[in-house]
Amino acid sequence: MNTLNEYLNLKDFTNIIFNNEEFCLADNVWNRIEESFEFLKEFSTNKIIYGVNTGFGPMAQYRIEEEDCIKLQYNLIRSHASGIGQPLSPIHVKAAILARLNSLSLGYSGINNTVHSLMKALINKNITPLIFAHGGVGASGDLVQLAHLALVLIGEGEVFYKGERRATKEVFEIEGLKPIEIKIREGLSLMNGTSVMTGIGIVNWAQSQKLLNWSVKISCAINELVSTYDDHYSYELNNSKLHHGQREIAGKMRDYLSSSQLIKKREEHLYTGKNQEKIFKDKVQEYYSIRCVPQILGPISDTIDQVGNILEQEINSANDNPIIDVKTKQVYHGGNFHGDYIALEMDKLKLVITKLTMLSERQLNYLLNSKINELLPPFVNLGKLGFNFGMQGAQFTATSTTAENQALSTSMYIHSIPNNNDNQDIVSMGTNAAVLCSKVIENAFEVMAIELITLAQAIDALGYSDKVSDETKAWYKEVRNILPVFSDDQVLYPYIQKVKNYLMDS
């Protein structure tokens, strides 16, 4: 059981999301939620406070009479539950609920504790509201997507429950759950935040870490297959640059390749003084996709780390409006709901994951092109050349998917379109950025799955299964459990999907 207290770190967040670890709220969290609510209830008497007794957005100039204030919150939720497109995945929605719950738990929102109780139950019971991908502009928060969450919390809308899409009312009856109570501004507080883009962003960050780790392992395996020299990932060369990511990637490569029987030392081959030939049989230096791995993956590693830092700060920040400050006994109006921080980080993340995908595609091309590698049969075809095709067909899929990533990497952060009668005259598009980033990440796993199958075939083509490093042997055996070595042509799509799942789940 994970207890949420003062600060939710990404490790605990991902344990709850991916590992279904149950959680509860500490007593001090319940106390500050209640304190914030009680303060706002008293403070809002005879004062004009946005979203409590005014309309919303450009209609904030209209006073709402006291007898209509509660209905105002229901109107806001129902009118903005207007998303469309593909439903967000259950893991994305679960992450969004947890991000919203944690932000609202900071005591800056003035809402009652039935909200937290029900959101906690949804997470722990794996009930995920129907939230659509299209709808949010990422300023004034994820208004449309969070309206669909709020719709479920008031007992309406639809949810995914045990693999089925069902009416919320039915599922609440099965699980004995009650809708939240609307007392002051619960509708606005739920909707007016960055939690959908942030929740999706954390899932993206976690999957990006997996992609990076796999890219290092795959790059090491290619180094082994071509019996490259070890100095391009040496401590001395990489520590002559000051970038943390480059040094870290090179260090991982040294660790992974320490048990390989295939890597060469330059001093034993080219520094002996015995090389008198005019044209060298072996390459003096390898192609960039093999030799420059620390320099390519280093900035990707640094960017993923930076994205994680921003995401962790955001889930532990108050991001609705207005902010209820119990300490100063004041209510502050502003724009903490604006999603620029997350939008920018998601754009950066999808850029570097696209570059990682491009590295994977170039490494794949190196393996498949016998004129370049001068080592393997064309398309790593272990059958009869001309009659069999090996990995030729799969390369088309990898190439087209890489091209899609390149197109998807256009920035959302700079694509603001004014809306809401120009009240929202510059917006973040953070939710779109997070959703597109998740597509780029999924595409990257698909390209990498094709590369991994090709590498397994290459290891068998060269008879290197007993010579590769322990790290390479480990994943090679797993891939061979999914797809045994083949020389006759295979229908590959089921195996590509299974290897993709293996990459994403390991």
Short mmCIF file of C-alpha atoms in Angstrom, two decimals:
data_model
loop_
_atom_site.label_atom_id
_atom_site.label_comp_id
_atom_site.label_asym_id
_atom_site.label_seq_id
_atom_site.Cartn_x
_atom_site.Cartn_y
_atom_site.Cartn_z
CA MET A 1 0.00 0.00 0.00
CA ASN A 2 1.39 3.38 -1.09
CA THR A 3 0.50 6.36 1.14
CA LEU A 4 0.34 9.75 -0.57
CA ASN A 5 1.73 12.37 1.77
CA GLU A 6 3.66 15.53 0.93
CA TYR A 7 5.22 14.77 -2.47
CA LEU A 8 4.48 12.14 -5.12
CA ASN A 9 7.60 11.08 -7.00
CA LEU A 10 7.58 9.46 -10.43
CA LYS A 11 8.64 6.08 -9.09
CA ASP A 12 5.61 5.83 -6.80
CA PHE A 13 3.38 7.29 -9.51
CA THR A 14 4.40 4.66 -12.05
CA ASN A 15 4.11 1.85 -9.48
CA ILE A 16 0.48 2.80 -8.96
CA ILE A 17 -0.21 3.15 -12.68
CA PHE A 18 1.68 0.22 -14.18
CA ASN A 19 1.86 -2.23 -11.26
CA ASN A 20 -1.64 -1.64 -9.87
CA GLU A 21 -0.19 -0.79 -6.47
CA GLU A 22 -3.00 0.36 -4.21
CA PHE A 23 -2.67 3.67 -2.39
CA CYS A 24 -4.30 5.75 0.30
CA LEU A 25 -4.09 9.35 1.46
CA ALA A 26 -2.30 10.24 4.68
CA ASP A 27 -4.29 11.86 7.48
CA ASN A 28 -2.56 15.20 7.01
CA VAL A 29 -3.66 15.22 3.34
CA TRP A 30 -7.31 14.70 4.30
CA ASN A 31 -6.93 17.47 6.88
CA ARG A 32 -5.60 20.06 4.45
CA ILE A 33 -8.31 19.18 1.90
CA GLU A 34 -10.94 19.78 4.56
CA GLU A 35 -9.24 22.96 5.79
CA SER A 36 -9.14 24.41 2.26
CA PHE A 37 -12.81 23.59 1.72
CA GLU A 38 -13.95 25.10 4.99
CA PHE A 39 -11.93 28.27 4.37
CA LEU A 40 -13.42 28.79 0.89
CA LYS A 41 -16.95 28.14 2.15
CA GLU A 42 -16.57 30.94 4.70
CA PHE A 43 -14.46 33.29 2.55
CA SER A 44 -16.76 33.18 -0.50
CA THR A 45 -19.68 34.72 1.40
CA ASN A 46 -20.47 38.16 -0.09
CA LYS A 47 -17.38 38.12 -2.35
CA ILE A 48 -17.13 37.79 -6.12
CA ILE A 49 -14.96 34.77 -6.89
CA TYR A 50 -14.54 33.41 -10.37
CA GLY A 51 -16.29 30.11 -10.92
CA VAL A 52 -18.04 30.21 -7.56
CA ASN A 53 -20.64 32.89 -8.22
CA THR A 54 -19.70 34.04 -11.73
CA GLY A 55 -19.96 32.56 -15.17
CA PHE A 56 -16.92 31.03 -16.87
CA GLY A 57 -14.41 32.32 -19.41
CA PRO A 58 -15.63 35.47 -21.20
CA MET A 59 -18.97 35.07 -19.36
CA ALA A 60 -17.29 35.72 -16.02
CA GLN A 61 -18.87 39.19 -16.10
CA TYR A 62 -22.23 37.62 -15.27
CA ARG A 63 -23.14 37.16 -11.61
CA ILE A 64 -24.69 33.82 -10.69
CA GLU A 65 -27.39 33.95 -8.08
CA GLU A 66 -26.81 31.90 -4.95
CA GLU A 67 -29.62 29.47 -5.67
CA ASP A 68 -28.03 28.62 -9.04
CA CYS A 69 -24.39 28.21 -7.95
CA ILE A 70 -24.50 24.43 -7.49
CA LYS A 71 -26.32 23.86 -10.77
CA LEU A 72 -23.69 26.06 -12.44
CA GLN A 73 -21.06 23.40 -11.68
CA TYR A 74 -23.19 20.66 -13.24
CA ASN A 75 -23.82 22.82 -16.30
CA LEU A 76 -20.10 23.37 -16.72
CA ILE A 77 -19.34 19.63 -16.57
CA ARG A 78 -22.12 18.53 -18.91
CA SER A 79 -21.60 21.28 -21.50
CA HIS A 80 -17.88 20.60 -21.80
CA ALA A 81 -18.10 16.80 -22.01
CA SER A 82 -17.81 17.23 -25.77
CA GLY A 83 -14.72 15.26 -26.74
CA ILE A 84 -14.49 13.03 -29.78
CA GLY A 85 -12.04 10.77 -31.59
CA GLN A 86 -10.40 7.66 -30.21
CA PRO A 87 -10.82 6.97 -26.48
CA LEU A 88 -7.66 7.45 -24.49
CA SER A 89 -6.14 4.18 -23.32
CA PRO A 90 -7.01 3.00 -19.78
CA ILE A 91 -3.40 3.49 -18.68
CA HIS A 92 -3.46 7.12 -19.86
CA VAL A 93 -6.77 7.78 -18.11
CA LYS A 94 -5.61 6.13 -14.90
CA ALA A 95 -2.51 8.34 -14.95
CA ALA A 96 -4.63 11.43 -15.56
CA ILE A 97 -6.87 10.64 -12.56
CA LEU A 98 -3.88 10.15 -10.28
CA ALA A 99 -2.28 13.38 -11.50
CA ARG A 100 -5.53 15.28 -10.89
CA LEU A 101 -6.04 13.72 -7.47
CA ASN A 102 -2.53 14.59 -6.34
CA SER A 103 -2.78 18.20 -7.48
CA LEU A 104 -6.15 18.65 -5.79
CA SER A 105 -4.71 17.10 -2.62
CA LEU A 106 -2.36 20.04 -2.10
CA GLY A 107 -5.10 22.07 -0.44
CA TYR A 108 -5.26 24.93 -2.96
CA SER A 109 -8.61 24.03 -4.53
CA GLY A 110 -11.33 24.42 -1.88
CA ILE A 111 -13.21 21.22 -2.72
CA ASN A 112 -14.79 18.62 -0.48
CA ASN A 113 -13.24 15.23 0.22
CA THR A 114 -15.87 13.15 -1.60
CA VAL A 115 -13.96 14.04 -4.77
CA HIS A 116 -10.74 12.46 -3.54
CA SER A 117 -12.50 9.43 -2.09
CA LEU A 118 -14.16 8.57 -5.40
CA MET A 119 -11.10 9.23 -7.55
CA LYS A 120 -9.05 7.01 -5.26
CA ALA A 121 -11.66 4.26 -5.62
CA LEU A 122 -11.63 4.54 -9.43
CA ILE A 123 -7.86 4.10 -9.50
CA ASN A 124 -7.70 1.25 -7.01
CA LYS A 125 -10.59 -0.58 -8.70
CA ASN A 126 -9.27 0.05 -12.25
CA ILE A 127 -12.42 1.85 -13.38
CA THR A 128 -11.38 4.27 -16.11
CA PRO A 129 -13.71 6.99 -17.43
CA LEU A 130 -14.32 7.32 -21.16
CA ILE A 131 -12.13 10.26 -22.20
CA PHE A 132 -11.52 11.12 -25.83
CA ALA A 133 -8.23 12.13 -27.45
CA HIS A 134 -9.66 15.21 -29.16
CA GLY A 135 -10.94 18.21 -27.27
CA GLY A 136 -8.28 19.97 -25.23
CA VAL A 137 -6.30 23.06 -26.17
CA GLY A 138 -4.21 22.86 -23.01
CA ALA A 139 -4.92 26.27 -21.54
CA SER A 140 -7.53 26.71 -18.90
CA GLY A 141 -6.27 23.18 -18.52
CA ASP A 142 -7.59 20.04 -20.17
CA LEU A 143 -11.13 21.35 -19.95
CA VAL A 144 -12.88 18.95 -22.30
CA GLN A 145 -11.02 15.79 -21.30
CA LEU A 146 -11.30 16.55 -17.60
CA ALA A 147 -15.02 17.27 -18.09
CA HIS A 148 -15.40 13.63 -19.11
CA LEU A 149 -13.68 12.62 -15.84
CA ALA A 150 -15.94 14.97 -13.88
CA LEU A 151 -18.97 13.58 -15.72
CA VAL A 152 -18.17 10.12 -14.37
CA LEU A 153 -17.57 11.50 -10.88
CA ILE A 154 -21.11 12.91 -10.82
CA GLY A 155 -22.38 9.46 -11.81
CA GLU A 156 -22.97 10.10 -15.51
CA GLY A 157 -21.16 9.24 -18.75
CA GLU A 158 -19.36 5.98 -19.44
CA VAL A 159 -16.42 4.00 -18.11
CA PHE A 160 -14.24 1.06 -19.08
CA TYR A 161 -14.73 -1.71 -16.54
CA LYS A 162 -13.19 -5.18 -16.78
CA GLY A 163 -12.53 -4.71 -20.48
CA GLU A 164 -16.02 -3.45 -21.33
CA ARG A 165 -17.40 0.01 -22.06
CA ARG A 166 -20.37 0.48 -19.75
CA ALA A 167 -22.62 3.17 -18.29
CA THR A 168 -21.15 4.75 -15.18
CA LYS A 169 -24.37 4.30 -13.24
CA GLU A 170 -24.31 0.52 -13.79
CA VAL A 171 -20.71 0.15 -12.66
CA PHE A 172 -21.23 2.34 -9.59
CA GLU A 173 -24.14 0.13 -8.58
CA ILE A 174 -21.98 -3.00 -8.99
CA GLU A 175 -19.11 -1.55 -6.95
CA GLY A 176 -21.24 0.27 -4.38
CA LEU A 177 -19.86 3.70 -5.30
CA LYS A 178 -21.65 7.03 -4.86
CA PRO A 179 -21.21 10.16 -7.02
CA ILE A 180 -19.35 13.12 -5.56
CA GLU A 181 -21.14 15.96 -3.80
CA ILE A 182 -21.04 19.37 -5.49
CA LYS A 183 -20.86 22.01 -2.76
CA ILE A 184 -18.93 25.06 -3.98
CA ARG A 185 -16.72 24.77 -7.09
CA GLU A 186 -15.94 21.07 -7.51
CA GLY A 187 -16.76 21.10 -11.23
CA LEU A 188 -14.35 23.93 -12.04
CA SER A 189 -11.60 22.53 -9.82
CA LEU A 190 -11.78 19.13 -11.50
CA MET A 191 -11.72 20.53 -15.04
CA ASN A 192 -9.39 23.49 -14.70
CA GLY A 193 -5.97 21.79 -14.71
CA THR A 194 -3.18 20.13 -16.66
CA SER A 195 -3.65 16.59 -15.38
CA VAL A 196 -4.54 14.77 -18.62
CA MET A 197 -1.51 16.05 -20.50
CA THR A 198 0.63 15.42 -17.42
CA GLY A 199 -0.67 11.90 -16.83
CA ILE A 200 -0.14 10.94 -20.46
CA GLY A 201 3.23 12.65 -20.27
CA ILE A 202 4.36 10.45 -17.38
CA VAL A 203 3.35 7.32 -19.29
CA ASN A 204 5.32 8.69 -22.27
CA TRP A 205 8.33 9.36 -20.05
CA ALA A 206 8.29 5.84 -18.61
CA GLN A 207 8.02 4.23 -22.05
CA SER A 208 10.77 6.50 -23.39
CA GLN A 209 13.12 5.21 -20.74
CA LYS A 210 12.46 1.68 -21.98
CA LEU A 211 13.08 2.72 -25.57
CA LEU A 212 16.38 4.32 -24.62
CA ASN A 213 17.55 1.26 -22.72
CA TRP A 214 16.64 -1.01 -25.63
CA SER A 215 18.37 1.28 -28.09
CA VAL A 216 21.59 0.97 -26.09
CA LYS A 217 21.29 -2.85 -25.99
CA ILE A 218 20.56 -3.08 -29.70
CA SER A 219 23.40 -0.73 -30.59
CA CYS A 220 25.75 -2.86 -28.51
CA ALA A 221 24.64 -6.00 -30.35
CA ILE A 222 25.38 -4.41 -33.73
CA ASN A 223 28.81 -3.42 -32.46
CA GLU A 224 29.36 -7.07 -31.62
CA LEU A 225 28.20 -8.39 -34.97
CA VAL A 226 30.65 -6.23 -36.89
CA SER A 227 33.45 -6.82 -34.34
CA THR A 228 33.95 -3.09 -33.94
CA TYR A 229 36.81 -1.48 -32.07
CA ASP A 230 36.04 -0.50 -28.49
CA ASP A 231 37.51 3.00 -28.36
CA HIS A 232 34.42 4.88 -29.59
CA TYR A 233 32.65 4.07 -26.31
CA SER A 234 35.77 4.26 -24.16
CA TYR A 235 35.89 6.23 -20.91
CA GLU A 236 38.74 8.40 -22.17
CA LEU A 237 37.09 9.49 -25.41
CA ASN A 238 33.64 10.17 -23.96
CA ASN A 239 34.85 11.89 -20.82
CA SER A 240 36.69 14.39 -22.98
CA LYS A 241 33.18 15.83 -23.48
CA LEU A 242 31.28 17.17 -20.49
CA HIS A 243 27.74 16.00 -21.33
CA HIS A 244 26.27 13.71 -18.68
CA GLY A 245 24.10 11.75 -21.12
CA GLN A 246 26.94 10.88 -23.46
CA ARG A 247 29.10 9.69 -20.58
CA GLU A 248 26.26 7.62 -19.16
CA ILE A 249 25.46 5.92 -22.49
CA ALA A 250 29.13 5.11 -23.09
CA GLY A 251 29.37 3.66 -19.60
CA LYS A 252 26.38 1.40 -20.23
CA MET A 253 27.93 0.23 -23.47
CA ARG A 254 31.15 -0.66 -21.66
CA ASP A 255 29.17 -2.63 -19.09
CA TYR A 256 27.01 -4.43 -21.65
CA LEU A 257 29.93 -5.35 -23.91
CA SER A 258 32.41 -6.39 -21.22
CA SER A 259 31.50 -10.07 -21.65
CA SER A 260 31.50 -10.08 -25.47
CA GLN A 261 33.99 -12.25 -27.34
CA LEU A 262 33.61 -10.23 -30.55
CA ILE A 263 34.73 -6.68 -29.74
CA LYS A 264 38.25 -5.73 -30.87
CA LYS A 265 40.91 -3.49 -29.32
CA ARG A 266 42.48 -1.05 -31.75
CA GLU A 267 45.92 -1.40 -30.21
CA GLU A 268 45.94 -5.11 -31.02
CA HIS A 269 45.12 -4.60 -34.71
CA LEU A 270 45.98 -1.16 -36.07
CA TYR A 271 48.56 0.08 -33.57
CA THR A 272 51.01 -2.82 -33.93
CA GLY A 273 53.03 -1.26 -36.75
CA LYS A 274 52.53 -4.36 -38.90
CA ASN A 275 49.76 -2.99 -41.14
CA GLN A 276 51.52 -2.41 -44.46
CA GLU A 277 48.67 -2.99 -46.95
CA LYS A 278 47.54 -0.12 -49.21
CA ILE A 279 43.83 -0.83 -48.77
CA PHE A 280 42.68 -2.08 -45.40
CA LYS A 281 40.37 -5.10 -45.42
CA ASP A 282 38.70 -4.16 -42.14
CA LYS A 283 37.05 -0.77 -41.61
CA VAL A 284 39.23 1.71 -39.76
CA GLN A 285 36.06 3.40 -38.48
CA GLU A 286 32.44 2.21 -38.59
CA TYR A 287 29.38 4.03 -39.89
CA TYR A 288 27.95 6.75 -37.64
CA SER A 289 24.91 4.66 -36.62
CA ILE A 290 27.39 2.26 -34.99
CA ARG A 291 30.25 4.53 -33.92
CA CYS A 292 28.38 7.64 -32.71
CA VAL A 293 25.87 5.96 -30.40
CA PRO A 294 26.98 7.84 -27.23
CA GLN A 295 26.78 11.16 -29.06
CA ILE A 296 23.32 10.36 -30.51
CA LEU A 297 21.69 8.71 -27.49
CA GLY A 298 23.38 11.02 -24.96
CA PRO A 299 21.21 14.08 -25.65
CA ILE A 300 18.17 11.80 -25.85
CA SER A 301 18.99 10.52 -22.36
CA ASP A 302 19.47 14.05 -21.01
CA THR A 303 16.17 15.18 -22.55
CA ILE A 304 14.23 12.25 -21.04
CA ASP A 305 15.67 13.13 -17.63
CA GLN A 306 14.66 16.78 -18.02
CA VAL A 307 11.15 15.80 -19.10
CA GLY A 308 10.84 13.64 -15.98
CA ASN A 309 11.86 16.54 -13.74
CA ILE A 310 9.23 18.86 -15.23
CA LEU A 311 6.51 16.21 -15.03
CA GLU A 312 7.26 15.50 -11.39
CA GLN A 313 7.10 19.22 -10.60
CA GLU A 314 3.76 19.52 -12.41
CA ILE A 315 1.98 16.66 -10.61
CA ASN A 316 3.02 18.25 -7.32
CA SER A 317 1.80 21.72 -8.33
CA ALA A 318 -1.56 23.41 -7.96
CA ASN A 319 -2.80 23.96 -11.50
CA ASP A 320 -6.39 25.17 -11.27
CA ASN A 321 -7.82 28.69 -10.97
CA PRO A 322 -8.36 30.49 -8.72
CA ILE A 323 -5.92 29.30 -6.06
CA ILE A 324 -7.23 29.03 -2.50
CA ASP A 325 -4.47 29.95 -0.05
CA VAL A 326 -5.38 29.06 3.51
CA LYS A 327 -2.13 30.48 4.94
CA THR A 328 -2.69 34.03 3.69
CA LYS A 329 -6.49 33.75 3.92
CA GLN A 330 -6.82 34.87 0.33
CA VAL A 331 -8.03 33.69 -3.08
CA TYR A 332 -5.72 34.42 -6.03
CA HIS A 333 -6.85 34.56 -9.66
CA GLY A 334 -4.37 33.71 -12.40
CA GLY A 335 -3.38 31.07 -14.92
CA ASN A 336 -1.77 28.03 -13.28
CA PHE A 337 -3.89 25.90 -15.60
CA HIS A 338 -1.79 26.91 -18.61
CA GLY A 339 0.00 23.84 -20.00
CA ASP A 340 3.05 25.37 -21.67
CA TYR A 341 5.52 23.52 -19.46
CA ILE A 342 4.10 20.14 -20.45
CA ALA A 343 3.51 21.07 -24.09
CA LEU A 344 7.13 22.07 -24.55
CA GLU A 345 8.44 18.93 -22.83
CA MET A 346 6.20 16.65 -24.89
CA ASP A 347 7.43 18.32 -28.09
CA LYS A 348 11.01 17.84 -26.96
CA LEU A 349 10.34 14.22 -26.03
CA LYS A 350 8.77 13.31 -29.35
CA LEU A 351 11.66 14.98 -31.19
CA VAL A 352 14.27 12.86 -29.43
CA ILE A 353 12.21 9.67 -29.72
CA THR A 354 11.89 10.33 -33.44
CA LYS A 355 15.68 10.66 -33.60
CA LEU A 356 15.98 7.38 -31.70
CA THR A 357 13.61 5.81 -34.26
CA MET A 358 15.77 7.16 -37.08
CA LEU A 359 18.84 5.59 -35.48
CA SER A 360 17.01 2.27 -35.29
CA GLU A 361 15.95 2.51 -38.94
CA ARG A 362 19.50 3.32 -40.09
CA GLN A 363 20.92 0.43 -38.08
CA LEU A 364 18.28 -1.83 -39.61
CA ASN A 365 19.23 -0.65 -43.09
CA TYR A 366 22.87 -1.38 -42.31
CA LEU A 367 22.00 -4.96 -41.37
CA LEU A 368 19.83 -5.50 -44.44
CA ASN A 369 22.13 -3.98 -47.05
CA SER A 370 24.85 -6.53 -47.77
CA LYS A 371 26.78 -4.00 -49.88
CA ILE A 372 27.19 -1.82 -46.82
CA ASN A 373 27.82 -4.38 -44.09
CA GLU A 374 29.82 -6.78 -46.32
CA LEU A 375 29.02 -9.43 -43.75
CA LEU A 376 25.44 -10.67 -44.01
CA PRO A 377 23.29 -12.02 -46.86
CA PRO A 378 20.92 -9.48 -48.46
CA PHE A 379 17.98 -8.69 -46.15
CA VAL A 380 19.51 -11.15 -43.68
CA ASN A 381 17.89 -13.83 -45.84
CA LEU A 382 18.80 -17.23 -44.42
CA GLY A 383 16.99 -19.05 -47.24
CA LYS A 384 17.55 -19.28 -51.00
CA LEU A 385 18.46 -15.90 -52.45
CA GLY A 386 15.94 -14.74 -55.03
CA PHE A 387 13.42 -17.34 -53.91
CA ASN A 388 13.18 -16.26 -50.26
CA PHE A 389 13.01 -12.66 -49.03
CA GLY A 390 14.12 -12.65 -45.40
CA MET A 391 13.36 -9.29 -43.73
CA GLN A 392 12.81 -7.41 -46.99
CA GLY A 393 9.08 -6.89 -46.48
CA ALA A 394 9.46 -5.79 -42.87
CA GLN A 395 11.85 -3.03 -43.87
CA PHE A 396 9.05 -1.25 -45.72
CA THR A 397 7.06 -1.15 -42.49
CA ALA A 398 10.00 0.22 -40.50
CA THR A 399 10.76 2.88 -43.11
CA SER A 400 7.17 4.09 -43.43
CA THR A 401 6.70 4.15 -39.65
CA THR A 402 9.88 6.17 -39.20
CA ALA A 403 8.64 8.64 -41.81
CA GLU A 404 5.37 8.99 -39.89
CA ASN A 405 7.32 9.85 -36.75
CA GLN A 406 9.22 12.52 -38.63
CA ALA A 407 5.93 14.07 -39.77
CA LEU A 408 4.37 13.84 -36.29
CA SER A 409 7.34 15.67 -34.75
CA THR A 410 6.07 19.08 -35.85
CA SER A 411 5.70 21.23 -32.73
CA MET A 412 2.30 21.64 -31.04
CA TYR A 413 3.76 24.11 -28.54
CA ILE A 414 3.94 26.81 -31.23
CA HIS A 415 0.57 26.00 -32.83
CA SER A 416 -1.64 28.13 -30.64
CA ILE A 417 -5.07 28.98 -32.07
CA PRO A 418 -7.15 31.55 -30.14
CA ASN A 419 -10.63 30.41 -29.05
CA ASN A 420 -13.27 30.94 -26.34
CA ASN A 421 -14.26 34.33 -27.84
CA ASP A 422 -10.54 35.21 -27.76
CA ASN A 423 -10.48 34.94 -23.97
CA GLN A 424 -8.03 32.09 -24.49
CA ASP A 425 -5.98 34.06 -26.99
CA ILE A 426 -2.76 32.03 -26.59
CA VAL A 427 -2.91 28.37 -25.59
CA SER A 428 -0.46 25.51 -25.09
CA MET A 429 -1.95 22.59 -27.06
CA GLY A 430 -0.32 20.47 -24.37
CA THR A 431 -2.86 17.65 -24.52
CA ASN A 432 -2.43 17.30 -28.28
CA ALA A 433 1.33 17.34 -27.77
CA ALA A 434 1.13 14.53 -25.20
CA VAL A 435 -1.20 12.40 -27.34
CA LEU A 436 0.97 12.81 -30.45
CA CYS A 437 4.06 12.03 -28.41
CA SER A 438 2.47 8.77 -27.28
CA LYS A 439 1.89 7.84 -30.94
CA VAL A 440 5.53 8.57 -31.76
CA ILE A 441 6.62 6.35 -28.87
CA GLU A 442 4.40 3.46 -29.97
CA ASN A 443 5.75 3.79 -33.52
CA ALA A 444 9.30 3.66 -32.17
CA PHE A 445 8.58 0.33 -30.46
CA GLU A 446 7.31 -1.04 -33.78
CA VAL A 447 10.46 -0.07 -35.68
CA MET A 448 12.62 -1.43 -32.88
CA ALA A 449 10.72 -4.74 -32.89
CA ILE A 450 11.60 -5.22 -36.56
CA GLU A 451 15.22 -4.35 -35.85
CA LEU A 452 15.36 -6.83 -32.97
CA ILE A 453 14.04 -9.70 -35.11
CA THR A 454 16.56 -8.79 -37.79
CA LEU A 455 19.37 -8.80 -35.26
CA ALA A 456 18.36 -12.25 -34.01
CA GLN A 457 18.44 -13.52 -37.59
CA ALA A 458 21.85 -11.89 -38.08
CA ILE A 459 23.27 -13.56 -34.97
CA ASP A 460 22.20 -16.94 -36.34
CA ALA A 461 23.47 -16.15 -39.83
CA LEU A 462 26.94 -15.56 -38.37
CA GLY A 463 26.77 -18.33 -35.76
CA TYR A 464 27.52 -15.85 -32.98
CA SER A 465 24.94 -16.90 -30.38
CA ASP A 466 27.67 -18.21 -28.05
CA LYS A 467 30.04 -15.30 -28.62
CA VAL A 468 27.83 -12.32 -27.96
CA SER A 469 27.70 -10.57 -24.58
CA ASP A 470 25.54 -11.78 -21.72
CA GLU A 471 23.12 -8.86 -22.26
CA THR A 472 22.68 -9.75 -25.94
CA LYS A 473 22.27 -13.46 -25.13
CA ALA A 474 19.47 -12.64 -22.68
CA TRP A 475 17.23 -10.82 -25.14
CA TYR A 476 18.27 -13.10 -28.03
CA LYS A 477 16.86 -16.10 -26.14
CA GLU A 478 13.64 -14.23 -25.39
CA VAL A 479 13.17 -13.27 -29.04
CA ARG A 480 13.89 -16.82 -30.13
CA ASN A 481 11.17 -18.03 -27.76
CA ILE A 482 8.79 -15.81 -29.71
CA LEU A 483 10.13 -16.47 -33.20
CA PRO A 484 12.56 -19.38 -33.83
CA VAL A 485 15.24 -18.91 -36.48
CA PHE A 486 13.71 -19.14 -39.96
CA SER A 487 14.98 -19.59 -43.50
CA ASP A 488 11.65 -20.15 -45.24
CA ASP A 489 9.59 -16.98 -45.53
CA GLN A 490 7.23 -16.28 -42.62
CA VAL A 491 4.10 -14.20 -42.14
CA LEU A 492 5.81 -11.74 -39.82
CA TYR A 493 3.10 -9.42 -38.51
CA PRO A 494 2.06 -11.60 -35.54
CA TYR A 495 5.68 -11.95 -34.45
CA ILE A 496 6.41 -8.24 -34.85
CA GLN A 497 3.46 -7.51 -32.56
CA LYS A 498 4.65 -10.05 -29.98
CA VAL A 499 8.19 -8.66 -30.00
CA LYS A 500 6.77 -5.14 -29.71
CA ASN A 501 4.81 -6.25 -26.64
CA TYR A 502 7.95 -7.84 -25.22
CA LEU A 503 9.87 -4.58 -25.66
CA MET A 504 7.11 -2.49 -24.06
CA ASP A 505 6.55 -4.85 -21.12
CA SER A 506 10.16 -5.65 -20.21
#
